[in-house]
Amino acid sequence: MRPKIIFSKMDFSQSNLFGYIEDLQELTIIERPVRRSLKTPEEIERLTVDEELSDTERAVYLLSSGQDIQGTSVVANLPVLMRQNPAETLRRVLPKIREVLHVAGVEMQLTAAVSFLTILQEESVSIHTYSHSFLHIILQNLEHRDAGVSNAWLETLLAVIEALPKETVRHEILNPLVSKAQLSQTLQSRLVSCKIMGKLANKFEAHIIKREILPLVKSLCQDVEYEVRTCMCRQLEHIAQGVGTELTKTVVLPELVELARDEGSSVRLAAFETLVNLLDMFDADDRSQTVLPLVKSFCEKSFKADESILVSLSFHLGKLCNGLYGIFTPEQHLRFLEFYKKLSMLGLQQENGHNDNQLQLQTLEQEKKYISVRKNCAYNFPAMIVFVDPKNFHLELYSIFFCLCHDPEVPVRYTMAISFYEVAKLLNSGVYTIHKELVTLLQDESLEVLDALVGHLPEILELMTNGGENSGTESKLLSIPDLIPALTTAEQRAATSLKWRTHEKLLQKYACLPHIISSDQIYYRFLHRMLTIILTNNVLPVQKAAARTLCVYLRYNRKQEQRHEVIQKLIEQLGQGKSYWNRLRFLDTCEFIMELFSKSFFCKYFFLPVLELTHDPVANVRMKLCYLLPKVKSTLKIPTDKHLLQQLELCIRKLLCQEKDKDVLTIVKRTVLELDRMEMSVDAFQKRFYENDLLDQEKERQEHLLLEMEQLEKDKQQNEGRSTNINDKIFEKKRRDSKTSSVLAKSITHSVPGSTSGTSAGKEDKKSKLVRSQSFSTQALHPKYSNIDKCPNKSSATGYTSSVSGMGKSCMLSFSDDSFRTHSTGNSGNAAFPSSSSRNLFNSADQKSNGNKESQSRKMSM
């Protein structure tokens, strides 16, 4: 036998691997005898049931002579039996279940409680029959020795109480409750009585509660066991809502005050939480004279002797401060604000400059408690903004907001990320002050924080860039350069993690960016990234989210060259990609394009590339295409797209004749039938396609409007460039004229004194300016007017010009009035989409005007 070898560190190098194998081979595995069958023939015989028995007879048989697992299965199947044959089940099966439950185990008891509740919710029988058959079984098992079983039956009973009539509840539940709530009963019985009384308070009138329930409530509030006092204290909220304001003030409030001074910390905690929840039912006198002193004592004791209430106090502090807001003096207002600040920094004092004597080693339990306190402070932060008024946020709460957003613990930052949108809404015009914290949370090291922030990211970004009437353009411009790198960093971190759901959610929310930042910023920082994700990511939901967001970016892109480039990449890299996976994603992208764009846009760019996939070598691609063909056909309009319809029919014929895959052929035949039943929309307006036509027209108007705006921007830039060139030329000529005029003046004054050459030079200068300005105005305006008058298809332009003047007013405000009039007052739709002939007209007109200007300038210089 070899000596035992102990390895301090496992080394799996090639030299040592064979040594380990030899050692393992020496270990003999002791083979135990394995039973070939799990059950003996006798056990199988005992578990076998006659197949000819009905469901009810089988259930009775299994409950009578079966094993526990079989009985539990019957109890779990009880709702099904009640739906099939309720009368027979109540007559034969339910009595057997009642007998078995006396000796049943925990699993069957829990199953029975759930089944009884399911039968009540499904209303398989009337409530009268249910109370007669099931209520006694529930009450018998209510005081089970196992706490979990007892709570399960109690939940079923509380649900039953809401459905039972008052008389049944009074006789079957309330009357026995008097004896069950006595001190002579067990602790479990008294706890159950407390919870039942809280439910009964909303069932009866106030005078019945006062006469029959309140005496039991008082006795249970003074019970010798602190568990009973705690349980009854938490039910006082429901009882107060049942008895009304007057009895709450005279009966419930004194009990709460007494319980708030109880020796048990759990009782005091329950009393405090009940007081906070009942603040709305107390008047101003009760709040100032009774509730406020109790709350102050709670706050003072929380840091000294009773730290158990600290977590609850921090959780309810926002509701408490706003509930007592009207009775606070300025000093008390400041005190509670300082108390909140102290709680927000609890556990972080070590980072400050304290002496070692003042610092104690915190136990793990204390550290968890402090984290919970700071998390609760983050949860209450929006309420505290209301408490101090949003106008005072920067002065009073910004430092706390900064600390909570940079808290070392993830749960605190996670809670701040969740409540960030509420904070931004409350700040309104001052939202720009928390821009840095938004960037910080976007770049947080924990993806949980990012996931929490992403939920309301579109609304937050919209508030950041457009929030408030008083937020000037400077703050908006300053926010964008920081936000864009933060957004790109957040997406890259989500992409490199294993949490693909967060990445998918982030990509879906990034579809809001066209409303936030400019088209060029999206094109250079986000659009190509979406295409890369579609091509390289391995998670299908992430790829689809990126594809849809890419289509949104393409939809709002304002430059035709960029749009054509992206369309070309989609067709080449996806539709004609080497990987069949990319071609499948191309079909997904086309589906999004049909959703977001007009029919004419899809037919112009993507119809034929989609049909090319009918020849794809991979059956899955052809199959997916067949599912998509009805949507593809719905984009056609007759007779404009008649040639595309012929191409579609040709491809379908080829699929029917040449398809060899059986599954694809089956789907093709099914698709052909669906295509035959489809109705084609025509160019003329039809009532049956009213809504779809209106939606498609709106999309098409918006697409035309983007092209129109692009053309206007180009014209405006050209006009500005020409005006600057003309101004430069005028300035240079004036400079030369001033030099020559000064030389001539000197010579003339020497030769002919008293001449009027200076005035004649000024007149020439004014005349040259006038001629130049006239030539510039004719060059800028007249060619466009002349071209618009000559353009054909006047009827098709009226709708578009009305759309430009109607829906596009907000988009046109950024342009000058002159440039807007030149396009909107024309009668031709081709003004937005100039053809090659119109472009030649523009160029010839520009050349002629430039030639006229040069000749005029030469004449003036001469």
Tab-separated table of N, CA, C and O in Angstrom, residues 182-285:
chain	number	residue	atom	x	y	z
A	182	GLN	N	-59.788	33.626	24.569
A	182	GLN	CA	-59.554	33.699	26.005
A	182	GLN	C	-58.125	33.293	26.357
A	182	GLN	O	-57.447	32.590	25.596
A	183	LEU	N	-57.672	33.752	27.531
A	183	LEU	CA	-56.312	33.435	27.980
A	183	LEU	C	-56.103	31.945	28.209
A	183	LEU	O	-54.977	31.445	28.178
A	184	SER	N	-57.191	31.242	28.460
A	184	SER	CA	-57.072	29.805	28.705
A	184	SER	C	-56.734	29.025	27.445
A	184	SER	O	-56.287	27.876	27.521
A	185	GLN	N	-56.922	29.618	26.288
A	185	GLN	CA	-56.620	28.941	25.026
A	185	GLN	C	-55.118	28.991	24.740
A	185	GLN	O	-54.354	29.734	25.369
A	186	THR	N	-54.696	28.208	23.761
A	186	THR	CA	-53.279	28.148	23.408
A	186	THR	C	-52.836	29.427	22.711
A	186	THR	O	-53.662	30.230	22.241
A	187	LEU	N	-51.526	29.608	22.672
A	187	LEU	CA	-50.970	30.781	22.008
A	187	LEU	C	-51.354	30.804	20.523
A	187	LEU	O	-51.719	31.851	19.984
A	188	GLN	N	-51.294	29.647	19.871
A	188	GLN	CA	-51.650	29.581	18.455
A	188	GLN	C	-53.107	29.967	18.231
A	188	GLN	O	-53.450	30.677	17.281
A	189	SER	N	-53.989	29.541	19.136
A	189	SER	CA	-55.411	29.867	19.017
A	189	SER	C	-55.638	31.366	19.155
A	189	SER	O	-56.438	31.961	18.420
A	190	ARG	N	-54.945	32.017	20.064
A	190	ARG	CA	-55.128	33.455	20.270
A	190	ARG	C	-54.556	34.257	19.105
A	190	ARG	O	-55.107	35.292	18.722
A	191	LEU	N	-53.441	33.802	18.525
A	191	LEU	CA	-52.891	34.477	17.358
A	191	LEU	C	-53.841	34.382	16.164
A	191	LEU	O	-54.031	35.364	15.425
A	192	VAL	N	-54.429	33.214	15.982
A	192	VAL	CA	-55.402	33.051	14.905
A	192	VAL	C	-56.607	33.960	15.132
A	192	VAL	O	-57.142	34.576	14.198
A	193	SER	N	-57.032	34.101	16.395
A	193	SER	CA	-58.172	34.959	16.716
A	193	SER	C	-57.882	36.414	16.367
A	193	SER	O	-58.764	37.136	15.878
A	194	CYS	N	-56.647	36.870	16.606
A	194	CYS	CA	-56.284	38.256	16.255
A	194	CYS	C	-56.446	38.514	14.760
A	194	CYS	O	-57.025	39.529	14.346
A	195	LYS	N	-55.941	37.608	13.937
A	195	LYS	CA	-56.004	37.812	12.493
A	195	LYS	C	-57.440	37.726	11.981
A	195	LYS	O	-57.818	38.448	11.052
A	196	ILE	N	-58.240	36.845	12.575
A	196	ILE	CA	-59.639	36.741	12.157
A	196	ILE	C	-60.396	38.016	12.499
A	196	ILE	O	-61.222	38.505	11.712
A	197	MET	N	-60.123	38.602	13.650
A	197	MET	CA	-60.820	39.833	14.041
A	197	MET	C	-60.465	40.997	13.120
A	197	MET	O	-61.312	41.851	12.838
A	198	GLY	N	-59.241	41.047	12.659
A	198	GLY	CA	-58.882	42.089	11.707
A	198	GLY	C	-59.663	41.966	10.412
A	198	GLY	O	-60.030	42.974	9.793
A	199	LYS	N	-59.957	40.729	9.985
A	199	LYS	CA	-60.750	40.523	8.773
A	199	LYS	C	-62.234	40.800	9.020
A	199	LYS	O	-62.928	41.337	8.144
A	200	LEU	N	-62.728	40.462	10.214
A	200	LEU	CA	-64.149	40.665	10.517
A	200	LEU	C	-64.499	42.141	10.660
A	200	LEU	O	-65.668	42.515	10.540
A	201	ALA	N	-63.513	43.001	10.935
A	201	ALA	CA	-63.794	44.425	11.142
A	201	ALA	C	-64.365	45.076	9.889
A	201	ALA	O	-65.128	46.040	9.984
A	202	ASN	N	-64.009	44.562	8.733
A	202	ASN	CA	-64.542	45.118	7.486
A	202	ASN	C	-65.800	44.404	7.013
A	202	ASN	O	-66.340	44.740	5.951
A	203	LYS	N	-66.246	43.423	7.797
A	203	LYS	CA	-67.410	42.644	7.393
A	203	LYS	C	-68.705	43.146	8.026
A	203	LYS	O	-69.778	43.036	7.417
A	204	PHE	N	-68.610	43.718	9.241
A	204	PHE	CA	-69.809	44.105	9.986
A	204	PHE	C	-69.882	45.615	10.140
A	204	PHE	O	-68.916	46.341	9.888
A	205	GLU	N	-71.054	46.065	10.602
A	205	GLU	CA	-71.272	47.477	10.858
A	205	GLU	C	-70.539	47.911	12.122
A	205	GLU	O	-70.110	47.082	12.924
A	206	ALA	N	-70.431	49.247	12.299
A	206	ALA	CA	-69.647	49.789	13.409
A	206	ALA	C	-70.241	49.413	14.761
A	206	ALA	O	-69.490	49.121	15.711
A	207	HIS	N	-71.582	49.389	14.895
A	207	HIS	CA	-72.170	49.089	16.208
A	207	HIS	C	-71.950	47.631	16.600
A	207	HIS	O	-71.771	47.313	17.778
A	208	ILE	N	-71.941	46.716	15.630
A	208	ILE	CA	-71.645	45.307	15.949
A	208	ILE	C	-70.185	45.156	16.360
A	208	ILE	O	-69.856	44.420	17.305
A	209	ILE	N	-69.292	45.865	15.655
A	209	ILE	CA	-67.867	45.799	16.011
A	209	ILE	C	-67.653	46.350	17.419
A	209	ILE	O	-66.907	45.774	18.214
A	210	LYS	N	-68.344	47.460	17.727
A	210	LYS	CA	-68.191	48.079	19.050
A	210	LYS	C	-68.692	47.155	20.156
A	210	LYS	O	-68.073	47.051	21.231
A	211	ARG	N	-69.795	46.460	19.896
A	211	ARG	CA	-70.402	45.640	20.942
A	211	ARG	C	-69.750	44.264	21.078
A	211	ARG	O	-69.571	43.771	22.194
A	212	GLU	N	-69.333	43.646	19.982
A	212	GLU	CA	-68.904	42.251	20.038
A	212	GLU	C	-67.414	42.045	19.776
A	212	GLU	O	-66.851	41.053	20.230
A	213	ILE	N	-66.778	42.957	19.013
A	213	ILE	CA	-65.380	42.728	18.640
A	213	ILE	C	-64.414	43.555	19.478
A	213	ILE	O	-63.365	43.039	19.900
A	214	LEU	N	-64.761	44.820	19.774
A	214	LEU	CA	-63.823	45.678	20.504
A	214	LEU	C	-63.468	45.154	21.889
A	214	LEU	O	-62.307	45.301	22.315
A	215	PRO	N	-64.396	44.563	22.658
A	215	PRO	CA	-63.969	43.989	23.949
A	215	PRO	C	-62.903	42.906	23.785
A	215	PRO	O	-61.950	42.845	24.585
A	216	LEU	N	-63.032	42.075	22.746
A	216	LEU	CA	-62.001	41.059	22.505
A	216	LEU	C	-60.686	41.710	22.086
A	216	LEU	O	-59.605	41.240	22.464
A	217	VAL	N	-60.784	42.805	21.334
A	217	VAL	CA	-59.568	43.513	20.895
A	217	VAL	C	-58.817	44.062	22.096
A	217	VAL	O	-57.578	43.932	22.195
A	218	LYS	N	-59.524	44.671	23.042
A	218	LYS	CA	-58.860	45.230	24.226
A	218	LYS	C	-58.180	44.150	25.055
A	218	LYS	O	-57.050	44.334	25.543
A	219	SER	N	-58.862	43.023	25.205
A	219	SER	CA	-58.258	41.947	26.003
A	219	SER	C	-57.020	41.382	25.325
A	219	SER	O	-56.016	41.074	25.992
A	220	LEU	N	-57.043	41.260	24.016
A	220	LEU	CA	-55.876	40.733	23.304
A	220	LEU	C	-54.736	41.754	23.251
A	220	LEU	O	-53.567	41.370	23.194
A	221	CYS	N	-55.066	43.055	23.261
A	221	CYS	CA	-54.004	44.074	23.335
A	221	CYS	C	-53.278	44.043	24.678
A	221	CYS	O	-52.153	44.546	24.782
A	222	GLN	N	-53.890	43.486	25.694
A	222	GLN	CA	-53.283	43.395	27.032
A	222	GLN	C	-52.899	41.965	27.379
A	222	GLN	O	-52.751	41.619	28.556
A	223	ASP	N	-52.741	41.121	26.352
A	223	ASP	CA	-52.385	39.720	26.574
A	223	ASP	C	-51.002	39.622	27.218
A	223	ASP	O	-50.153	40.507	27.067
A	224	VAL	N	-50.799	38.528	27.929
A	224	VAL	CA	-49.521	38.350	28.636
A	224	VAL	C	-48.380	38.028	27.676
A	224	VAL	O	-47.204	38.253	28.010
A	225	GLU	N	-48.683	37.486	26.503
A	225	GLU	CA	-47.656	37.122	25.538
A	225	GLU	C	-47.437	38.285	24.557
A	225	GLU	O	-48.383	38.835	24.008
A	226	TYR	N	-46.164	38.653	24.377
A	226	TYR	CA	-45.876	39.791	23.511
A	226	TYR	C	-46.201	39.470	22.052
A	226	TYR	O	-46.506	40.367	21.263
A	227	GLU	N	-46.149	38.172	21.628
A	227	GLU	CA	-46.507	37.824	20.252
A	227	GLU	C	-47.966	38.169	19.967
A	227	GLU	O	-48.299	38.671	18.888
A	228	VAL	N	-48.847	37.916	20.971
A	228	VAL	CA	-50.267	38.228	20.791
A	228	VAL	C	-50.475	39.741	20.735
A	228	VAL	O	-51.240	40.249	19.905
A	229	ARG	N	-49.783	40.496	21.599
A	229	ARG	CA	-49.933	41.951	21.586
A	229	ARG	C	-49.431	42.534	20.256
A	229	ARG	O	-50.036	43.453	19.703
A	230	THR	N	-48.327	42.006	19.764
A	230	THR	CA	-47.803	42.473	18.481
A	230	THR	C	-48.776	42.189	17.351
A	230	THR	O	-49.052	43.062	16.504
A	231	CYS	N	-49.311	40.968	17.321
A	231	CYS	CA	-50.237	40.581	16.256
A	231	CYS	C	-51.510	41.433	16.299
A	231	CYS	O	-51.991	41.905	15.262
A	232	MET	N	-52.037	41.659	17.510
A	232	MET	CA	-53.260	42.451	17.639
A	232	MET	C	-53.002	43.910	17.302
A	232	MET	O	-53.861	44.588	16.720
A	233	CYS	N	-51.826	44.410	17.611
A	233	CYS	CA	-51.477	45.794	17.295
A	233	CYS	C	-51.464	46.021	15.790
A	233	CYS	O	-51.913	47.053	15.307
A	234	ARG	N	-50.987	45.044	15.028
A	234	ARG	CA	-50.964	45.191	13.576
A	234	ARG	C	-52.361	45.098	12.966
A	234	ARG	O	-52.593	45.608	11.873
A	235	GLN	N	-53.296	44.456	13.659
A	235	GLN	CA	-54.669	44.372	13.166
A	235	GLN	C	-55.497	45.608	13.515
A	235	GLN	O	-56.605	45.763	13.010
A	236	LEU	N	-54.961	46.488	14.383
A	236	LEU	CA	-55.712	47.689	14.760
A	236	LEU	C	-55.964	48.613	13.569
A	236	LEU	O	-56.936	49.374	13.571
A	237	GLU	N	-55.098	48.546	12.573
A	237	GLU	CA	-55.315	49.372	11.383
A	237	GLU	C	-56.611	48.977	10.679
A	237	GLU	O	-57.415	49.843	10.299
A	238	HIS	N	-56.836	47.657	10.499
A	238	HIS	CA	-58.060	47.193	9.855
A	238	HIS	C	-59.285	47.479	10.723
A	238	HIS	O	-60.349	47.843	10.207
A	239	ILE	N	-59.115	47.351	12.031
A	239	ILE	CA	-60.235	47.610	12.934
A	239	ILE	C	-60.601	49.093	12.915
A	239	ILE	O	-61.786	49.461	12.930
A	240	ALA	N	-59.611	49.973	12.861
A	240	ALA	CA	-59.886	51.413	12.796
A	240	ALA	C	-60.632	51.776	11.523
A	240	ALA	O	-61.545	52.608	11.528
A	241	GLN	N	-60.276	51.161	10.421
A	241	GLN	CA	-60.992	51.429	9.176
A	241	GLN	C	-62.426	50.923	9.232
A	241	GLN	O	-63.308	51.467	8.579
A	242	GLY	N	-62.670	49.886	10.050
A	242	GLY	CA	-64.027	49.368	10.170
A	242	GLY	C	-64.908	50.167	11.113
A	242	GLY	O	-66.097	50.342	10.854
A	243	VAL	N	-64.340	50.706	12.197
A	243	VAL	CA	-65.165	51.398	13.200
A	243	VAL	C	-65.349	52.872	12.881
A	243	VAL	O	-66.262	53.508	13.413
A	244	GLY	N	-64.496	53.473	12.058
A	244	GLY	CA	-64.661	54.886	11.711
A	244	GLY	C	-63.794	55.804	12.549
A	244	GLY	O	-63.064	55.381	13.462
A	245	THR	N	-63.896	57.117	12.275
A	245	THR	CA	-62.998	58.104	12.879
A	245	THR	C	-63.256	58.292	14.366
A	245	THR	O	-62.304	58.371	15.162
A	246	GLU	N	-64.512	58.364	14.771
A	246	GLU	CA	-64.826	58.659	16.171
A	246	GLU	C	-64.340	57.560	17.100
A	246	GLU	O	-63.662	57.821	18.107
A	247	LEU	N	-64.677	56.303	16.791
A	247	LEU	CA	-64.231	55.197	17.644
A	247	LEU	C	-62.721	55.010	17.569
A	247	LEU	O	-62.100	54.557	18.537
A	248	THR	N	-62.141	55.346	16.439
A	248	THR	CA	-60.675	55.260	16.342
A	248	THR	C	-60.025	56.231	17.323
A	248	THR	O	-59.025	55.891	17.987
A	249	LYS	N	-60.581	57.436	17.424
A	249	LYS	CA	-60.019	58.436	18.327
A	249	LYS	C	-60.212	58.059	19.791
A	249	LYS	O	-59.307	58.255	20.620
A	250	THR	N	-61.384	57.491	20.120
A	250	THR	CA	-61.697	57.214	21.529
A	250	THR	C	-61.218	55.852	22.001
A	250	THR	O	-60.922	55.671	23.192
A	251	VAL	N	-61.126	54.864	21.077
A	251	VAL	CA	-60.803	53.494	21.501
A	251	VAL	C	-59.443	53.040	20.971
A	251	VAL	O	-58.589	52.552	21.727
A	252	VAL	N	-59.228	53.194	19.668
A	252	VAL	CA	-58.023	52.630	19.057
A	252	VAL	C	-56.786	53.434	19.421
A	252	VAL	O	-55.732	52.863	19.762
A	253	LEU	N	-56.862	54.765	19.367
A	253	LEU	CA	-55.686	55.590	19.642
A	253	LEU	C	-55.142	55.401	21.060
A	253	LEU	O	-53.915	55.286	21.225
A	254	PRO	N	-55.979	55.363	22.107
A	254	PRO	CA	-55.421	55.091	23.440
A	254	PRO	C	-54.697	53.745	23.538
A	254	PRO	O	-53.658	53.637	24.205
A	255	GLU	N	-55.238	52.735	22.862
A	255	GLU	CA	-54.555	51.433	22.861
A	255	GLU	C	-53.202	51.519	22.158
A	255	GLU	O	-52.213	50.933	22.613
A	256	LEU	N	-53.160	52.269	21.073
A	256	LEU	CA	-51.893	52.422	20.360
A	256	LEU	C	-50.859	53.165	21.194
A	256	LEU	O	-49.666	52.820	21.194
A	257	VAL	N	-51.305	54.196	21.916
A	257	VAL	CA	-50.383	54.952	22.772
A	257	VAL	C	-49.809	54.059	23.855
A	257	VAL	O	-48.604	54.107	24.163
A	258	GLU	N	-50.649	53.228	24.414
A	258	GLU	CA	-50.174	52.317	25.461
A	258	GLU	C	-49.224	51.272	24.899
A	258	GLU	O	-48.189	50.952	25.501
A	259	LEU	N	-49.551	50.732	23.715
A	259	LEU	CA	-48.678	49.737	23.103
A	259	LEU	C	-47.362	50.355	22.635
A	259	LEU	O	-46.339	49.659	22.559
A	260	ALA	N	-47.366	51.639	22.313
A	260	ALA	CA	-46.120	52.300	21.905
A	260	ALA	C	-45.126	52.412	23.044
A	260	ALA	O	-43.931	52.621	22.807
A	261	ARG	N	-45.594	52.283	24.283
A	261	ARG	CA	-44.713	52.319	25.454
A	261	ARG	C	-44.490	50.922	26.033
A	261	ARG	O	-44.050	50.782	27.175
A	262	ASP	N	-44.812	49.900	25.263
A	262	ASP	CA	-44.696	48.516	25.740
A	262	ASP	C	-43.235	48.156	25.957
A	262	ASP	O	-42.320	48.742	25.351
A	263	GLU	N	-43.036	47.170	26.821
A	263	GLU	CA	-41.661	46.733	27.105
A	263	GLU	C	-41.062	45.921	25.967
A	263	GLU	O	-39.832	45.824	25.850
A	264	GLY	N	-41.892	45.323	25.137
A	264	GLY	CA	-41.391	44.537	24.012
A	264	GLY	C	-41.088	45.407	22.804
A	264	GLY	O	-41.920	46.217	22.378
A	265	SER	N	-39.902	45.259	22.248
A	265	SER	CA	-39.513	46.094	21.100
A	265	SER	C	-40.374	45.805	19.882
A	265	SER	O	-40.711	46.715	19.119
A	266	SER	N	-40.762	44.536	19.678
A	266	SER	CA	-41.606	44.210	18.527
A	266	SER	C	-42.991	44.844	18.659
A	266	SER	O	-43.596	45.251	17.661
A	267	VAL	N	-43.493	44.954	19.892
A	267	VAL	CA	-44.788	45.597	20.119
A	267	VAL	C	-44.686	47.086	19.809
A	267	VAL	O	-45.565	47.668	19.164
A	268	ARG	N	-43.614	47.733	20.274
A	268	ARG	CA	-43.430	49.159	19.995
A	268	ARG	C	-43.292	49.413	18.492
A	268	ARG	O	-43.823	50.400	17.968
A	269	LEU	N	-42.588	48.524	17.816
A	269	LEU	CA	-42.428	48.664	16.375
A	269	LEU	C	-43.778	48.553	15.657
A	269	LEU	O	-44.088	49.352	14.758
A	270	ALA	N	-44.586	47.572	16.057
A	270	ALA	CA	-45.908	47.419	15.441
A	270	ALA	C	-46.784	48.639	15.721
A	270	ALA	O	-47.534	49.096	14.844
A	271	ALA	N	-46.706	49.181	16.940
A	271	ALA	CA	-47.504	50.368	17.280
A	271	ALA	C	-47.069	51.571	16.431
A	271	ALA	O	-47.909	52.347	15.955
A	272	PHE	N	-45.760	51.746	16.253
A	272	PHE	CA	-45.271	52.859	15.447
A	272	PHE	C	-45.756	52.754	14.004
A	272	PHE	O	-46.244	53.734	13.426
A	273	GLU	N	-45.631	51.577	13.382
A	273	GLU	CA	-46.054	51.414	12.000
A	273	GLU	C	-47.553	51.601	11.844
A	273	GLU	O	-48.021	52.183	10.848
A	274	THR	N	-48.335	51.142	12.817
A	274	THR	CA	-49.789	51.332	12.759
A	274	THR	C	-50.137	52.812	12.888
A	274	THR	O	-51.049	53.311	12.205
A	275	LEU	N	-49.423	53.544	13.740
A	275	LEU	CA	-49.657	54.988	13.867
A	275	LEU	C	-49.405	55.715	12.546
A	275	LEU	O	-50.176	56.591	12.146
A	276	VAL	N	-48.319	55.349	11.890
A	276	VAL	CA	-47.997	55.998	10.617
A	276	VAL	C	-49.072	55.697	9.571
A	276	VAL	O	-49.491	56.590	8.823
A	277	ASN	N	-49.546	54.451	9.522
A	277	ASN	CA	-50.553	54.079	8.530
A	277	ASN	C	-51.917	54.717	8.808
A	277	ASN	O	-52.730	54.829	7.888
A	278	LEU	N	-52.162	55.121	10.073
A	278	LEU	CA	-53.448	55.713	10.435
A	278	LEU	C	-53.397	57.237	10.546
A	278	LEU	O	-54.319	57.842	11.088
A	279	LEU	N	-52.333	57.858	10.051
A	279	LEU	CA	-52.204	59.308	10.179
A	279	LEU	C	-53.373	60.055	9.543
A	279	LEU	O	-53.818	61.084	10.054
A	280	ASP	N	-53.885	59.544	8.432
A	280	ASP	CA	-54.970	60.243	7.742
A	280	ASP	C	-56.261	60.258	8.557
A	280	ASP	O	-57.125	61.116	8.314
A	281	MET	N	-56.407	59.340	9.486
A	281	MET	CA	-57.645	59.268	10.262
A	281	MET	C	-57.612	60.154	11.508
A	281	MET	O	-58.631	60.305	12.186
A	282	PHE	N	-56.443	60.721	11.821
A	282	PHE	CA	-56.328	61.574	13.005
A	282	PHE	C	-56.464	63.039	12.584
A	282	PHE	O	-55.977	63.437	11.520
A	283	ASP	N	-57.074	63.843	13.439
A	283	ASP	CA	-57.186	65.274	13.164
A	283	ASP	C	-55.913	65.990	13.610
A	283	ASP	O	-54.974	65.379	14.136
A	284	ALA	N	-55.885	67.308	13.409
A	284	ALA	CA	-54.668	68.079	13.702
A	284	ALA	C	-54.319	68.056	15.186
A	284	ALA	O	-53.130	67.996	15.552
A	285	ASP	N	-55.331	68.066	16.057
A	285	ASP	CA	-55.058	68.045	17.495
A	285	ASP	C	-54.416	66.731	17.912
A	285	ASP	O	-53.449	66.712	18.691
